[in-house]
């Protein structure tokens, strides 16, 4: 089933062809049952073992593409660089909204919110607008995690990426069936 999942370039070309106004890039941690000796899989941010998966979604929350799984300790921006996401987004030129984890991305098309506490009113408003546009795309991660098998993976971490891709294909099929019927 994961073989039906589109490649990154194919998904971005389809998004451009569909005329999407923007995309949403976000990373998520899929929790796993790992022993404490498996340090690469431990996410300090989440205080648990897991796998980092990058997700590109449409503005309506439809999952367009998911990456393979990387160890949980890898930062979202690093994972995006490793998978070549930023380079491909730059090539297609589609505006992409991302959270603060992607600040410092070299791609000019990746827009992140302003950081800091005491921001001027204009920056606060920009962050609110950014969050409203990015919000529906955040549902893509929630859709993935709604599948019970991803609540806590008990399989080999090497299989986690294929499993997430297969679930993304099934989720899109289920969503398409619901809109038709």
PDB file of C-alpha atoms in Angstrom:
ATOM      1  CA  UNK A   1       0.000   0.000   0.000  1.00  0.00           C
ATOM      2  CA  UNK A   2       2.872   2.396   0.717  1.00  0.00           C
ATOM      3  CA  UNK A   3       3.949   1.956  -2.917  1.00  0.00           C
ATOM      4  CA  UNK A   4       0.821   3.924  -3.897  1.00  0.00           C
ATOM      5  CA  UNK A   5       2.036   6.923  -1.924  1.00  0.00           C
ATOM      6  CA  UNK A   6       3.241   9.670  -4.276  1.00  0.00           C
ATOM      7  CA  UNK A   7       6.859  10.760  -4.456  1.00  0.00           C
ATOM      8  CA  UNK A   8       7.619  14.297  -3.280  1.00  0.00           C
ATOM      9  CA  UNK A   9       8.130  15.762  -6.758  1.00  0.00           C
ATOM     10  CA  UNK A  10       4.932  14.112  -8.041  1.00  0.00           C
ATOM     11  CA  UNK A  11       2.900  15.434  -5.099  1.00  0.00           C
ATOM     12  CA  UNK A  12       4.224  18.969  -5.542  1.00  0.00           C
ATOM     13  CA  UNK A  13       3.599  18.922  -9.303  1.00  0.00           C
ATOM     14  CA  UNK A  14       0.022  17.781  -8.661  1.00  0.00           C
ATOM     15  CA  UNK A  15      -0.430  20.570  -6.093  1.00  0.00           C
ATOM     16  CA  UNK A  16       0.781  23.139  -8.614  1.00  0.00           C
ATOM     17  CA  UNK A  17      -1.493  21.670 -11.318  1.00  0.00           C
ATOM     18  CA  UNK A  18      -4.473  21.812  -8.919  1.00  0.00           C
ATOM     19  CA  UNK A  19      -3.749  25.512  -8.384  1.00  0.00           C
ATOM     20  CA  UNK A  20      -3.432  25.324  -4.601  1.00  0.00           C
ATOM     21  CA  UNK A  21      -2.831  28.740  -3.065  1.00  0.00           C
ATOM     22  CA  UNK A  22      -0.378  27.378  -0.489  1.00  0.00           C
ATOM     23  CA  UNK A  23       0.793  24.236   1.265  1.00  0.00           C
ATOM     24  CA  UNK A  24       1.387  23.389   4.915  1.00  0.00           C
ATOM     25  CA  UNK A  25       4.602  21.687   6.021  1.00  0.00           C
ATOM     26  CA  UNK A  26       4.696  20.142   9.470  1.00  0.00           C
ATOM     27  CA  UNK A  27       6.521  17.427  11.323  1.00  0.00           C
ATOM     28  CA  UNK A  28       5.001  15.021  13.787  1.00  0.00           C
ATOM     29  CA  UNK A  29       6.315  12.481  16.242  1.00  0.00           C
ATOM     30  CA  UNK A  30       4.901   8.975  16.025  1.00  0.00           C
ATOM     31  CA  UNK A  31       5.431   7.369  19.434  1.00  0.00           C
ATOM     32  CA  UNK A  32       7.121   3.983  19.568  1.00  0.00           C
ATOM     33  CA  UNK A  33       7.850   1.370  22.186  1.00  0.00           C
ATOM     34  CA  UNK A  34      11.606   1.506  22.417  1.00  0.00           C
ATOM     35  CA  UNK A  35      13.989   0.713  25.217  1.00  0.00           C
ATOM     36  CA  UNK A  36      15.949   3.530  26.806  1.00  0.00           C
ATOM     37  CA  UNK A  37      19.153   2.242  25.190  1.00  0.00           C
ATOM     38  CA  UNK A  38      17.822   3.422  21.821  1.00  0.00           C
ATOM     39  CA  UNK A  39      18.900   7.026  22.292  1.00  0.00           C
ATOM     40  CA  UNK A  40      18.419   8.168  18.673  1.00  0.00           C
ATOM     41  CA  UNK A  41      14.701   7.530  18.984  1.00  0.00           C
ATOM     42  CA  UNK A  42      14.257   9.599  22.142  1.00  0.00           C
ATOM     43  CA  UNK A  43      12.724  13.031  21.570  1.00  0.00           C
ATOM     44  CA  UNK A  44      13.738  15.434  24.321  1.00  0.00           C
ATOM     45  CA  UNK A  45      10.951  17.823  23.326  1.00  0.00           C
ATOM     46  CA  UNK A  46       8.237  15.167  23.756  1.00  0.00           C
ATOM     47  CA  UNK A  47      10.049  13.164  26.467  1.00  0.00           C
ATOM     48  CA  UNK A  48       9.352   9.853  24.743  1.00  0.00           C
ATOM     49  CA  UNK A  49      10.711   7.542  22.060  1.00  0.00           C
ATOM     50  CA  UNK A  50       9.388   8.040  18.573  1.00  0.00           C
ATOM     51  CA  UNK A  51       9.869   8.577  14.870  1.00  0.00           C
ATOM     52  CA  UNK A  52       9.887  11.982  13.143  1.00  0.00           C
ATOM     53  CA  UNK A  53       7.663  12.138  10.044  1.00  0.00           C
ATOM     54  CA  UNK A  54       7.302  15.173   7.773  1.00  0.00           C
ATOM     55  CA  UNK A  55       3.879  15.878   6.269  1.00  0.00           C
ATOM     56  CA  UNK A  56       2.881  18.205   3.438  1.00  0.00           C
ATOM     57  CA  UNK A  57      -0.823  19.030   3.398  1.00  0.00           C
ATOM     58  CA  UNK A  58      -3.225  21.016   1.269  1.00  0.00           C
ATOM     59  CA  UNK A  59      -4.979  24.081   2.754  1.00  0.00           C
ATOM     60  CA  UNK A  60      -8.080  21.943   3.346  1.00  0.00           C
ATOM     61  CA  UNK A  61      -6.134  19.405   5.440  1.00  0.00           C
ATOM     62  CA  UNK A  62      -5.791  16.703   2.779  1.00  0.00           C
ATOM     63  CA  UNK A  63      -2.523  14.809   3.082  1.00  0.00           C
ATOM     64  CA  UNK A  64      -0.466  15.319  -0.071  1.00  0.00           C
ATOM     65  CA  UNK A  65       2.787  13.632   0.950  1.00  0.00           C
ATOM     66  CA  UNK A  66       4.472  12.015   3.938  1.00  0.00           C
ATOM     67  CA  UNK A  67       8.148  11.365   4.374  1.00  0.00           C
ATOM     68  CA  UNK A  68       9.708   8.222   5.649  1.00  0.00           C
ATOM     69  CA  UNK A  69      10.393   7.994   9.359  1.00  0.00           C
ATOM     70  CA  UNK A  70      13.565   9.257  10.997  1.00  0.00           C
ATOM     71  CA  UNK A  71      14.662   8.882  14.615  1.00  0.00           C
ATOM     72  CA  UNK A  72      12.698  11.097  16.994  1.00  0.00           C
ATOM     73  CA  UNK A  73      15.675  13.144  18.143  1.00  0.00           C
ATOM     74  CA  UNK A  74      16.050  14.706  14.675  1.00  0.00           C
ATOM     75  CA  UNK A  75      14.725  18.272  14.477  1.00  0.00           C
ATOM     76  CA  UNK A  76      11.989  19.080  11.936  1.00  0.00           C
ATOM     77  CA  UNK A  77      14.179  21.476   9.927  1.00  0.00           C
ATOM     78  CA  UNK A  78      17.006  18.934   9.770  1.00  0.00           C
ATOM     79  CA  UNK A  79      14.576  16.241   8.624  1.00  0.00           C
ATOM     80  CA  UNK A  80      13.192  18.577   5.943  1.00  0.00           C
ATOM     81  CA  UNK A  81      16.723  19.217   4.680  1.00  0.00           C
ATOM     82  CA  UNK A  82      17.605  15.511   4.668  1.00  0.00           C
ATOM     83  CA  UNK A  83      14.469  14.592   2.696  1.00  0.00           C
ATOM     84  CA  UNK A  84      15.122  17.445   0.213  1.00  0.00           C
ATOM     85  CA  UNK A  85      11.750  19.028   0.959  1.00  0.00           C
ATOM     86  CA  UNK A  86      13.034  22.604   1.031  1.00  0.00           C
ATOM     87  CA  UNK A  87      14.875  22.214  -2.280  1.00  0.00           C
ATOM     88  CA  UNK A  88      11.786  20.747  -4.005  1.00  0.00           C
ATOM     89  CA  UNK A  89       9.492  23.439  -2.581  1.00  0.00           C
ATOM     90  CA  UNK A  90      11.893  26.074  -3.903  1.00  0.00           C
ATOM     91  CA  UNK A  91      11.836  24.460  -7.360  1.00  0.00           C
ATOM     92  CA  UNK A  92       8.035  24.381  -7.570  1.00  0.00           C
ATOM     93  CA  UNK A  93       7.655  27.863  -6.117  1.00  0.00           C
ATOM     94  CA  UNK A  94       4.497  27.106  -4.127  1.00  0.00           C
ATOM     95  CA  UNK A  95       4.157  29.232  -0.997  1.00  0.00           C
ATOM     96  CA  UNK A  96       4.442  26.959   2.044  1.00  0.00           C
ATOM     97  CA  UNK A  97       3.439  27.760   5.606  1.00  0.00           C
ATOM     98  CA  UNK A  98       5.357  26.101   8.421  1.00  0.00           C
ATOM     99  CA  UNK A  99       5.644  26.455  12.190  1.00  0.00           C
ATOM    100  CA  UNK A 100       8.531  27.997  14.131  1.00  0.00           C
ATOM    101  CA  UNK A 101      10.537  24.777  13.934  1.00  0.00           C
ATOM    102  CA  UNK A 102      11.351  25.621  10.299  1.00  0.00           C
ATOM    103  CA  UNK A 103      12.808  29.082  10.960  1.00  0.00           C
ATOM    104  CA  UNK A 104      16.123  29.345   9.199  1.00  0.00           C
ATOM    105  CA  UNK A 105      14.967  27.361   6.177  1.00  0.00           C
ATOM    106  CA  UNK A 106      16.861  28.481   3.102  1.00  0.00           C
ATOM    107  CA  UNK A 107      13.824  28.179   0.839  1.00  0.00           C
ATOM    108  CA  UNK A 108      12.300  31.581   0.141  1.00  0.00           C
ATOM    109  CA  UNK A 109       8.861  30.021  -0.290  1.00  0.00           C
ATOM    110  CA  UNK A 110       8.691  28.697   3.304  1.00  0.00           C
ATOM    111  CA  UNK A 111       6.962  31.238   5.557  1.00  0.00           C
ATOM    112  CA  UNK A 112       7.251  30.881   9.341  1.00  0.00           C
ATOM    113  CA  UNK A 113       5.745  32.981  12.137  1.00  0.00           C
ATOM    114  CA  UNK A 114       7.686  35.648  14.000  1.00  0.00           C
ATOM    115  CA  UNK A 115       9.557  34.483  17.093  1.00  0.00           C
ATOM    116  CA  UNK A 116       9.847  36.268  20.406  1.00  0.00           C
ATOM    117  CA  UNK A 117       7.647  37.479  23.217  1.00  0.00           C
ATOM    118  CA  UNK A 118       7.249  41.258  23.013  1.00  0.00           C
ATOM    119  CA  UNK A 119       6.352  41.594  19.359  1.00  0.00           C
ATOM    120  CA  UNK A 120       4.842  44.725  17.814  1.00  0.00           C
ATOM    121  CA  UNK A 121       1.115  44.602  17.064  1.00  0.00           C
ATOM    122  CA  UNK A 122       1.769  44.081  13.345  1.00  0.00           C
ATOM    123  CA  UNK A 123       3.825  40.948  13.974  1.00  0.00           C
ATOM    124  CA  UNK A 124       1.212  39.585  16.378  1.00  0.00           C
ATOM    125  CA  UNK A 125      -1.481  40.060  13.743  1.00  0.00           C
ATOM    126  CA  UNK A 126       0.730  38.431  11.116  1.00  0.00           C
ATOM    127  CA  UNK A 127       1.226  35.426  13.428  1.00  0.00           C
ATOM    128  CA  UNK A 128      -2.542  35.143  13.996  1.00  0.00           C
ATOM    129  CA  UNK A 129      -3.206  35.219  10.250  1.00  0.00           C
ATOM    130  CA  UNK A 130      -0.435  32.682   9.683  1.00  0.00           C
ATOM    131  CA  UNK A 131      -1.957  30.361  12.313  1.00  0.00           C
ATOM    132  CA  UNK A 132      -5.436  30.644  10.754  1.00  0.00           C
ATOM    133  CA  UNK A 133      -4.100  29.661   7.342  1.00  0.00           C
ATOM    134  CA  UNK A 134      -1.937  26.864   8.747  1.00  0.00           C
ATOM    135  CA  UNK A 135      -4.598  25.488  11.106  1.00  0.00           C
ATOM    136  CA  UNK A 136      -6.593  23.370   8.642  1.00  0.00           C
ATOM    137  CA  UNK A 137      -3.366  21.810   7.397  1.00  0.00           C
ATOM    138  CA  UNK A 138      -2.487  20.823  10.960  1.00  0.00           C
ATOM    139  CA  UNK A 139      -5.448  18.459  10.786  1.00  0.00           C
ATOM    140  CA  UNK A 140      -3.410  16.267   8.434  1.00  0.00           C
ATOM    141  CA  UNK A 141      -1.237  15.146  11.348  1.00  0.00           C
ATOM    142  CA  UNK A 142      -4.325  14.603  13.467  1.00  0.00           C
ATOM    143  CA  UNK A 143      -5.825  12.458  10.699  1.00  0.00           C
ATOM    144  CA  UNK A 144      -2.714  10.290  10.653  1.00  0.00           C
ATOM    145  CA  UNK A 145      -2.663   9.917  14.408  1.00  0.00           C
ATOM    146  CA  UNK A 146      -6.364   9.076  14.521  1.00  0.00           C
ATOM    147  CA  UNK A 147      -5.466   5.619  13.222  1.00  0.00           C
ATOM    148  CA  UNK A 148      -5.136   3.418  16.271  1.00  0.00           C
ATOM    149  CA  UNK A 149      -2.039   1.635  15.022  1.00  0.00           C
ATOM    150  CA  UNK A 150      -0.110   4.933  15.195  1.00  0.00           C
ATOM    151  CA  UNK A 151      -1.013   5.629  18.831  1.00  0.00           C
ATOM    152  CA  UNK A 152       2.113   3.718  19.827  1.00  0.00           C
ATOM    153  CA  UNK A 153       4.048   1.775  17.229  1.00  0.00           C
ATOM    154  CA  UNK A 154       5.185  -1.651  18.294  1.00  0.00           C
ATOM    155  CA  UNK A 155       6.908  -2.615  15.063  1.00  0.00           C
ATOM    156  CA  UNK A 156      10.452  -2.095  13.890  1.00  0.00           C
ATOM    157  CA  UNK A 157      11.337   1.590  13.416  1.00  0.00           C
ATOM    158  CA  UNK A 158      12.498   0.687   9.901  1.00  0.00           C
ATOM    159  CA  UNK A 159       8.879  -0.121   8.969  1.00  0.00           C
ATOM    160  CA  UNK A 160       7.363   3.030  10.478  1.00  0.00           C
ATOM    161  CA  UNK A 161       7.791   5.179   7.358  1.00  0.00           C
ATOM    162  CA  UNK A 162       6.092   2.629   5.116  1.00  0.00           C
ATOM    163  CA  UNK A 163       3.274   2.280   7.613  1.00  0.00           C
ATOM    164  CA  UNK A 164       2.683   6.063   7.745  1.00  0.00           C
ATOM    165  CA  UNK A 165       2.695   6.290   3.938  1.00  0.00           C
ATOM    166  CA  UNK A 166       0.169   3.452   3.698  1.00  0.00           C
ATOM    167  CA  UNK A 167      -2.060   5.110   6.279  1.00  0.00           C
ATOM    168  CA  UNK A 168      -1.869   8.404   4.359  1.00  0.00           C
ATOM    169  CA  UNK A 169      -3.072   6.620   1.204  1.00  0.00           C
ATOM    170  CA  UNK A 170      -5.900   4.930   3.124  1.00  0.00           C
ATOM    171  CA  UNK A 171      -6.871   8.196   4.840  1.00  0.00           C
ATOM    172  CA  UNK A 172      -7.086  10.022   1.503  1.00  0.00           C
ATOM    173  CA  UNK A 173      -9.179   7.175   0.085  1.00  0.00           C
ATOM    174  CA  UNK A 174     -11.508   7.279   3.099  1.00  0.00           C
ATOM    175  CA  UNK A 175     -11.865  11.061   2.808  1.00  0.00           C
ATOM    176  CA  UNK A 176     -12.596  10.817  -0.928  1.00  0.00           C
ATOM    177  CA  UNK A 177     -15.262   8.184  -0.269  1.00  0.00           C
ATOM    178  CA  UNK A 178     -16.909  10.380   2.393  1.00  0.00           C
ATOM    179  CA  UNK A 179     -17.100  13.400   0.067  1.00  0.00           C
ATOM    180  CA  UNK A 180     -18.622  11.343  -2.774  1.00  0.00           C
ATOM    181  CA  UNK A 181     -21.272   9.631  -0.688  1.00  0.00           C
TER     182      UNK A 181
END
